[in-house]
PDB file of C-alpha atoms in Angstrom:
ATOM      1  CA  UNK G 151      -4.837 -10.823 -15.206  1.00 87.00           C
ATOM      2  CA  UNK G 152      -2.445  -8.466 -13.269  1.00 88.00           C
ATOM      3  CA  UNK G 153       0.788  -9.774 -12.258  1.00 91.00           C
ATOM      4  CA  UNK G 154       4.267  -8.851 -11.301  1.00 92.00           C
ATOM      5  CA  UNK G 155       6.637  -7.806 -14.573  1.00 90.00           C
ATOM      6  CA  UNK G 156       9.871  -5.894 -13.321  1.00 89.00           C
ATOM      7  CA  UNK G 157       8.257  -5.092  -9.898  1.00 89.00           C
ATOM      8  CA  UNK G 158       5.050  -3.457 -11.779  1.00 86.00           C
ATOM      9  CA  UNK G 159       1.496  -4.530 -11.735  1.00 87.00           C
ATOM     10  CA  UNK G 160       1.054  -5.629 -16.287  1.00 86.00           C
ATOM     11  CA  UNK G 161      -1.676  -7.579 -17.538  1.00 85.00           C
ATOM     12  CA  UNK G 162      -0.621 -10.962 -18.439  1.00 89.00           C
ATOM     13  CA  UNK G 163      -2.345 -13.661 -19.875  1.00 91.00           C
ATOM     14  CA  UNK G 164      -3.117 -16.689 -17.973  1.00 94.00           C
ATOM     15  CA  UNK G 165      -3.914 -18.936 -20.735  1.00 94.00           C
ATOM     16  CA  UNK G 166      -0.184 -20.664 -20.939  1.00 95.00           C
ATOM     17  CA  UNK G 167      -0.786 -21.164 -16.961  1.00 96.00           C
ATOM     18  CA  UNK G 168      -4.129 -22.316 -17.750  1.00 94.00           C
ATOM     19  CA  UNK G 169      -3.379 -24.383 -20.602  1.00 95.00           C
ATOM     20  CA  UNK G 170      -0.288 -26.717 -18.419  1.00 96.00           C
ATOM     21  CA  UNK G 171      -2.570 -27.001 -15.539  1.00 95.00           C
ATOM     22  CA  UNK G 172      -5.050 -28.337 -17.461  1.00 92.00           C
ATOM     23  CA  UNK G 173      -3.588 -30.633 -20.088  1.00 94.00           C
ATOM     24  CA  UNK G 174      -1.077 -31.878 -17.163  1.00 94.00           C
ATOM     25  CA  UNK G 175       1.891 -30.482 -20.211  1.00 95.00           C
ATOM     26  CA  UNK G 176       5.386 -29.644 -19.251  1.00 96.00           C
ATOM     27  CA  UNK G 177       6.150 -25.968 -19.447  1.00 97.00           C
ATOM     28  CA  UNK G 178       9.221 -25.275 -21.111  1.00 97.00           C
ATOM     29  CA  UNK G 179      11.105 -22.001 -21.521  1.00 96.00           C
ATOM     30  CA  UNK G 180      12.389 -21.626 -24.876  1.00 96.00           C
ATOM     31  CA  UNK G 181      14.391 -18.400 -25.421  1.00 94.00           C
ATOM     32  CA  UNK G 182      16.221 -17.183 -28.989  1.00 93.00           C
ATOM     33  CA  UNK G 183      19.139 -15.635 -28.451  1.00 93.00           C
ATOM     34  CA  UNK G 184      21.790 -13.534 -30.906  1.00 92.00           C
ATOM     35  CA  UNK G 185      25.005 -15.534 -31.091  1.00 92.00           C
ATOM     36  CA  UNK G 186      27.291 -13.286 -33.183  1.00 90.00           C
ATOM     37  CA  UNK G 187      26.329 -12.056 -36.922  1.00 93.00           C
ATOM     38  CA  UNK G 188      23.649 -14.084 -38.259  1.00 93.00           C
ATOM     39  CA  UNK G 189      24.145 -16.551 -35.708  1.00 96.00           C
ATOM     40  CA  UNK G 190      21.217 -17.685 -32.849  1.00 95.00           C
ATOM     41  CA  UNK G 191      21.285 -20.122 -30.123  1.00 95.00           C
ATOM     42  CA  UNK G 192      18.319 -21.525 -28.737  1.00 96.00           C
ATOM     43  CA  UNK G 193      18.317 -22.126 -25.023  1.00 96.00           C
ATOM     44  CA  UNK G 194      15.715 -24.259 -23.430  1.00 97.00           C
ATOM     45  CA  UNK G 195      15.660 -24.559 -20.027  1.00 96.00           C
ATOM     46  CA  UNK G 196      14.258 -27.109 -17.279  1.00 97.00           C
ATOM     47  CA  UNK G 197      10.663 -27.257 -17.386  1.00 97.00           C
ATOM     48  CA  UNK G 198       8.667 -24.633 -14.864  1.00 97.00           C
ATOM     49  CA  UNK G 199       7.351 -26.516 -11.382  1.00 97.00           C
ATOM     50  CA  UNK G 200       3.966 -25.313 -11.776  1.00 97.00           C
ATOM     51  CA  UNK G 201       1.502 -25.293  -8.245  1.00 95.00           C
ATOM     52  CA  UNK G 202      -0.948 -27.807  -8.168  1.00 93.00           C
ATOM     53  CA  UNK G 203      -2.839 -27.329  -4.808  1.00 94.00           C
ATOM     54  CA  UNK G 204      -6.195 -28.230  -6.257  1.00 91.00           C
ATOM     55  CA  UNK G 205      -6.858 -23.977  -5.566  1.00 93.00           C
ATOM     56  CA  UNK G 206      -7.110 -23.275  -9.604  1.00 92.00           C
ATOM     57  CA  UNK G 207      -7.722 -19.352  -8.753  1.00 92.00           C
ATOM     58  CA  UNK G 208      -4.514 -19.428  -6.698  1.00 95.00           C
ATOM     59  CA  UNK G 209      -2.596 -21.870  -9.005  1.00 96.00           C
ATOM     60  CA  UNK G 210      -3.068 -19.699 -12.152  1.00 95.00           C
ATOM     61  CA  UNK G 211      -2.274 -16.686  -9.928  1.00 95.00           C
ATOM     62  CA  UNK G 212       1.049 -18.340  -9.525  1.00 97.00           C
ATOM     63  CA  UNK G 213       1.942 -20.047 -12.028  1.00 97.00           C
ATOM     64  CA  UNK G 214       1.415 -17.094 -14.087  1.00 97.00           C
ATOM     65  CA  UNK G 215       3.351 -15.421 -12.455  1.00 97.00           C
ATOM     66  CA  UNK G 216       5.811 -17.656 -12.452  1.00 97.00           C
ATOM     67  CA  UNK G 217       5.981 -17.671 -16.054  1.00 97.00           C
ATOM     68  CA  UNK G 218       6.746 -13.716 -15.613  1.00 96.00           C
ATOM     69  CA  UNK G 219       9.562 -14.085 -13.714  1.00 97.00           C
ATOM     70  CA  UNK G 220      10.678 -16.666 -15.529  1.00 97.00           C
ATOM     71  CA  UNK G 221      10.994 -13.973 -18.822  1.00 94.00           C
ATOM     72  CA  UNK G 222      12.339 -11.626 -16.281  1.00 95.00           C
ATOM     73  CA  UNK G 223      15.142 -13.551 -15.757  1.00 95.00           C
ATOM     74  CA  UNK G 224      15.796 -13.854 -18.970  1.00 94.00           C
ATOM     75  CA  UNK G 225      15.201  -9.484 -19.981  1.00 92.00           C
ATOM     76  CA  UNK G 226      18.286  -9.224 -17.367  1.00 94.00           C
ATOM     77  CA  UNK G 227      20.496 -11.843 -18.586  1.00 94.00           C
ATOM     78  CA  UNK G 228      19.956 -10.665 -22.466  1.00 92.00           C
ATOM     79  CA  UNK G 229      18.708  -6.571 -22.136  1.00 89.00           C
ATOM     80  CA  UNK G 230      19.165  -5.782 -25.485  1.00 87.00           C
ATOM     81  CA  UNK G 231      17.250  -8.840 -27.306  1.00 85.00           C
ATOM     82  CA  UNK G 232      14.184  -7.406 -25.473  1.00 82.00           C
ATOM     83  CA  UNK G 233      11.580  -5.921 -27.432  1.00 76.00           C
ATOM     84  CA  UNK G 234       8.011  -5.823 -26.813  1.00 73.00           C
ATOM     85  CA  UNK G 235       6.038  -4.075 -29.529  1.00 68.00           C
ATOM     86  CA  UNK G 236       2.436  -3.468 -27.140  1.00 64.00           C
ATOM     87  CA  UNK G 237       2.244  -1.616 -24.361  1.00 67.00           C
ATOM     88  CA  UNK G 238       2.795  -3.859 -21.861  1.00 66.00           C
ATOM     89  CA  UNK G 239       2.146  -1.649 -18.818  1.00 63.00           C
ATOM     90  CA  UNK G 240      -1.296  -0.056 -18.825  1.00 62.00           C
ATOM     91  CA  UNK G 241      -1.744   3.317 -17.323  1.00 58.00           C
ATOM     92  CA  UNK G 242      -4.967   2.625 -15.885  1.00 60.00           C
ATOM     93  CA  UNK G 243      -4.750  -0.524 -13.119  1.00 56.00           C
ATOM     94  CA  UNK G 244      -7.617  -2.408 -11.284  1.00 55.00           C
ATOM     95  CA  UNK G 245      -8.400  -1.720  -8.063  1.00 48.00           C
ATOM     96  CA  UNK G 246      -9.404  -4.999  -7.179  1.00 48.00           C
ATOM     97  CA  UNK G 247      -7.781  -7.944  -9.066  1.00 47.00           C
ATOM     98  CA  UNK G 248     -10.399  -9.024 -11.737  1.00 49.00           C
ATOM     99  CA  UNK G 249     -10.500 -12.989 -12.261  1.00 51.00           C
ATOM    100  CA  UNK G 250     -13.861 -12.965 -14.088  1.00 54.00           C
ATOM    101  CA  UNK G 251     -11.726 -14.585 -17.240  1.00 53.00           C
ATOM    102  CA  UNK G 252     -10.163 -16.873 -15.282  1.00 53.00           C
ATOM    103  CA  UNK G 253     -12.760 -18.347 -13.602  1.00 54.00           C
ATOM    104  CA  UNK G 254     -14.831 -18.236 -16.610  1.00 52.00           C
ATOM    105  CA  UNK G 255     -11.889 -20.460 -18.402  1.00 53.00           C
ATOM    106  CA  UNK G 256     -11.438 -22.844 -14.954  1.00 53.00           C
ATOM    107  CA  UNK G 257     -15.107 -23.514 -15.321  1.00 53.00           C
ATOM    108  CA  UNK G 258     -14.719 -24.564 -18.657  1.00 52.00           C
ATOM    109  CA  UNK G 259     -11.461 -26.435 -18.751  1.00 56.00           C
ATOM    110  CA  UNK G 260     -11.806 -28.004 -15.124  1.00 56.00           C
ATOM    111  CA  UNK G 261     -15.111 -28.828 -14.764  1.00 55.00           C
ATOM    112  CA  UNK G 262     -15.746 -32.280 -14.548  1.00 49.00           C
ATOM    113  CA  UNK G 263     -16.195 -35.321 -17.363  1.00 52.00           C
ATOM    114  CA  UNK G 264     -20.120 -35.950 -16.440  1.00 51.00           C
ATOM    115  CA  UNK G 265     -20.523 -32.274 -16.952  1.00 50.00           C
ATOM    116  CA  UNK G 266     -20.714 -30.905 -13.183  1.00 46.00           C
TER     117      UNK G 266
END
């Protein structure tokens, strides 16, 4: 999906959104960090307050995006222990938002126990 990344549109997978929703599973931001030579801290931070409005297009749509400004926040606080090897922004954007994937996966992973 298309969301927000350092005030551009970037495609961004939903599935960690997806995944929490579904499986009711804390998210937890877990960040490596340099600390010196040969030294690394790991930071873990309070786990994300997803949406849960019962909307699942609109709650992945956020909490996805949530998740992106979550790593945002980090890119500022530690610039140069960003590195991301794909292109992240695409040169060619939607012009409508496609959520064919996502409601392909809500079907699957929300539909109901008695298979409706």
């Amino acid at each position: 999906m298309w969301a927000d990344f350092f005030g551009e549109k970037a495609p961004t997978t939903p599935a960690l959104a997806i995944l929490a929703m579904k499986t009711g599973a804390p998210v937890l931001p877990v960040f490596m960090i340099r600390d010196g030579y040969q030294r690394h801290r790991l930071l873990i931070k309070e786990p994300l307050e997803l949406v849960n409005t019962g909307n699942i297009k609109k709650d992945v749509e956020g909490n996805t995006q949530l998740i992106n400004h979550t790593l945002e926040r980090m890119v500022r606080q530690y610039p140069d222990h960003w590195f991301w090897v794909h292109r992240r922004w695409e040169r060619k954007r939607p012009d409508k938002f496609s959520l064919a994937k996502i409601k392909w996966a809500g079907y699957i992973l929300f539909r109901r126990k008695d298979g409706e």
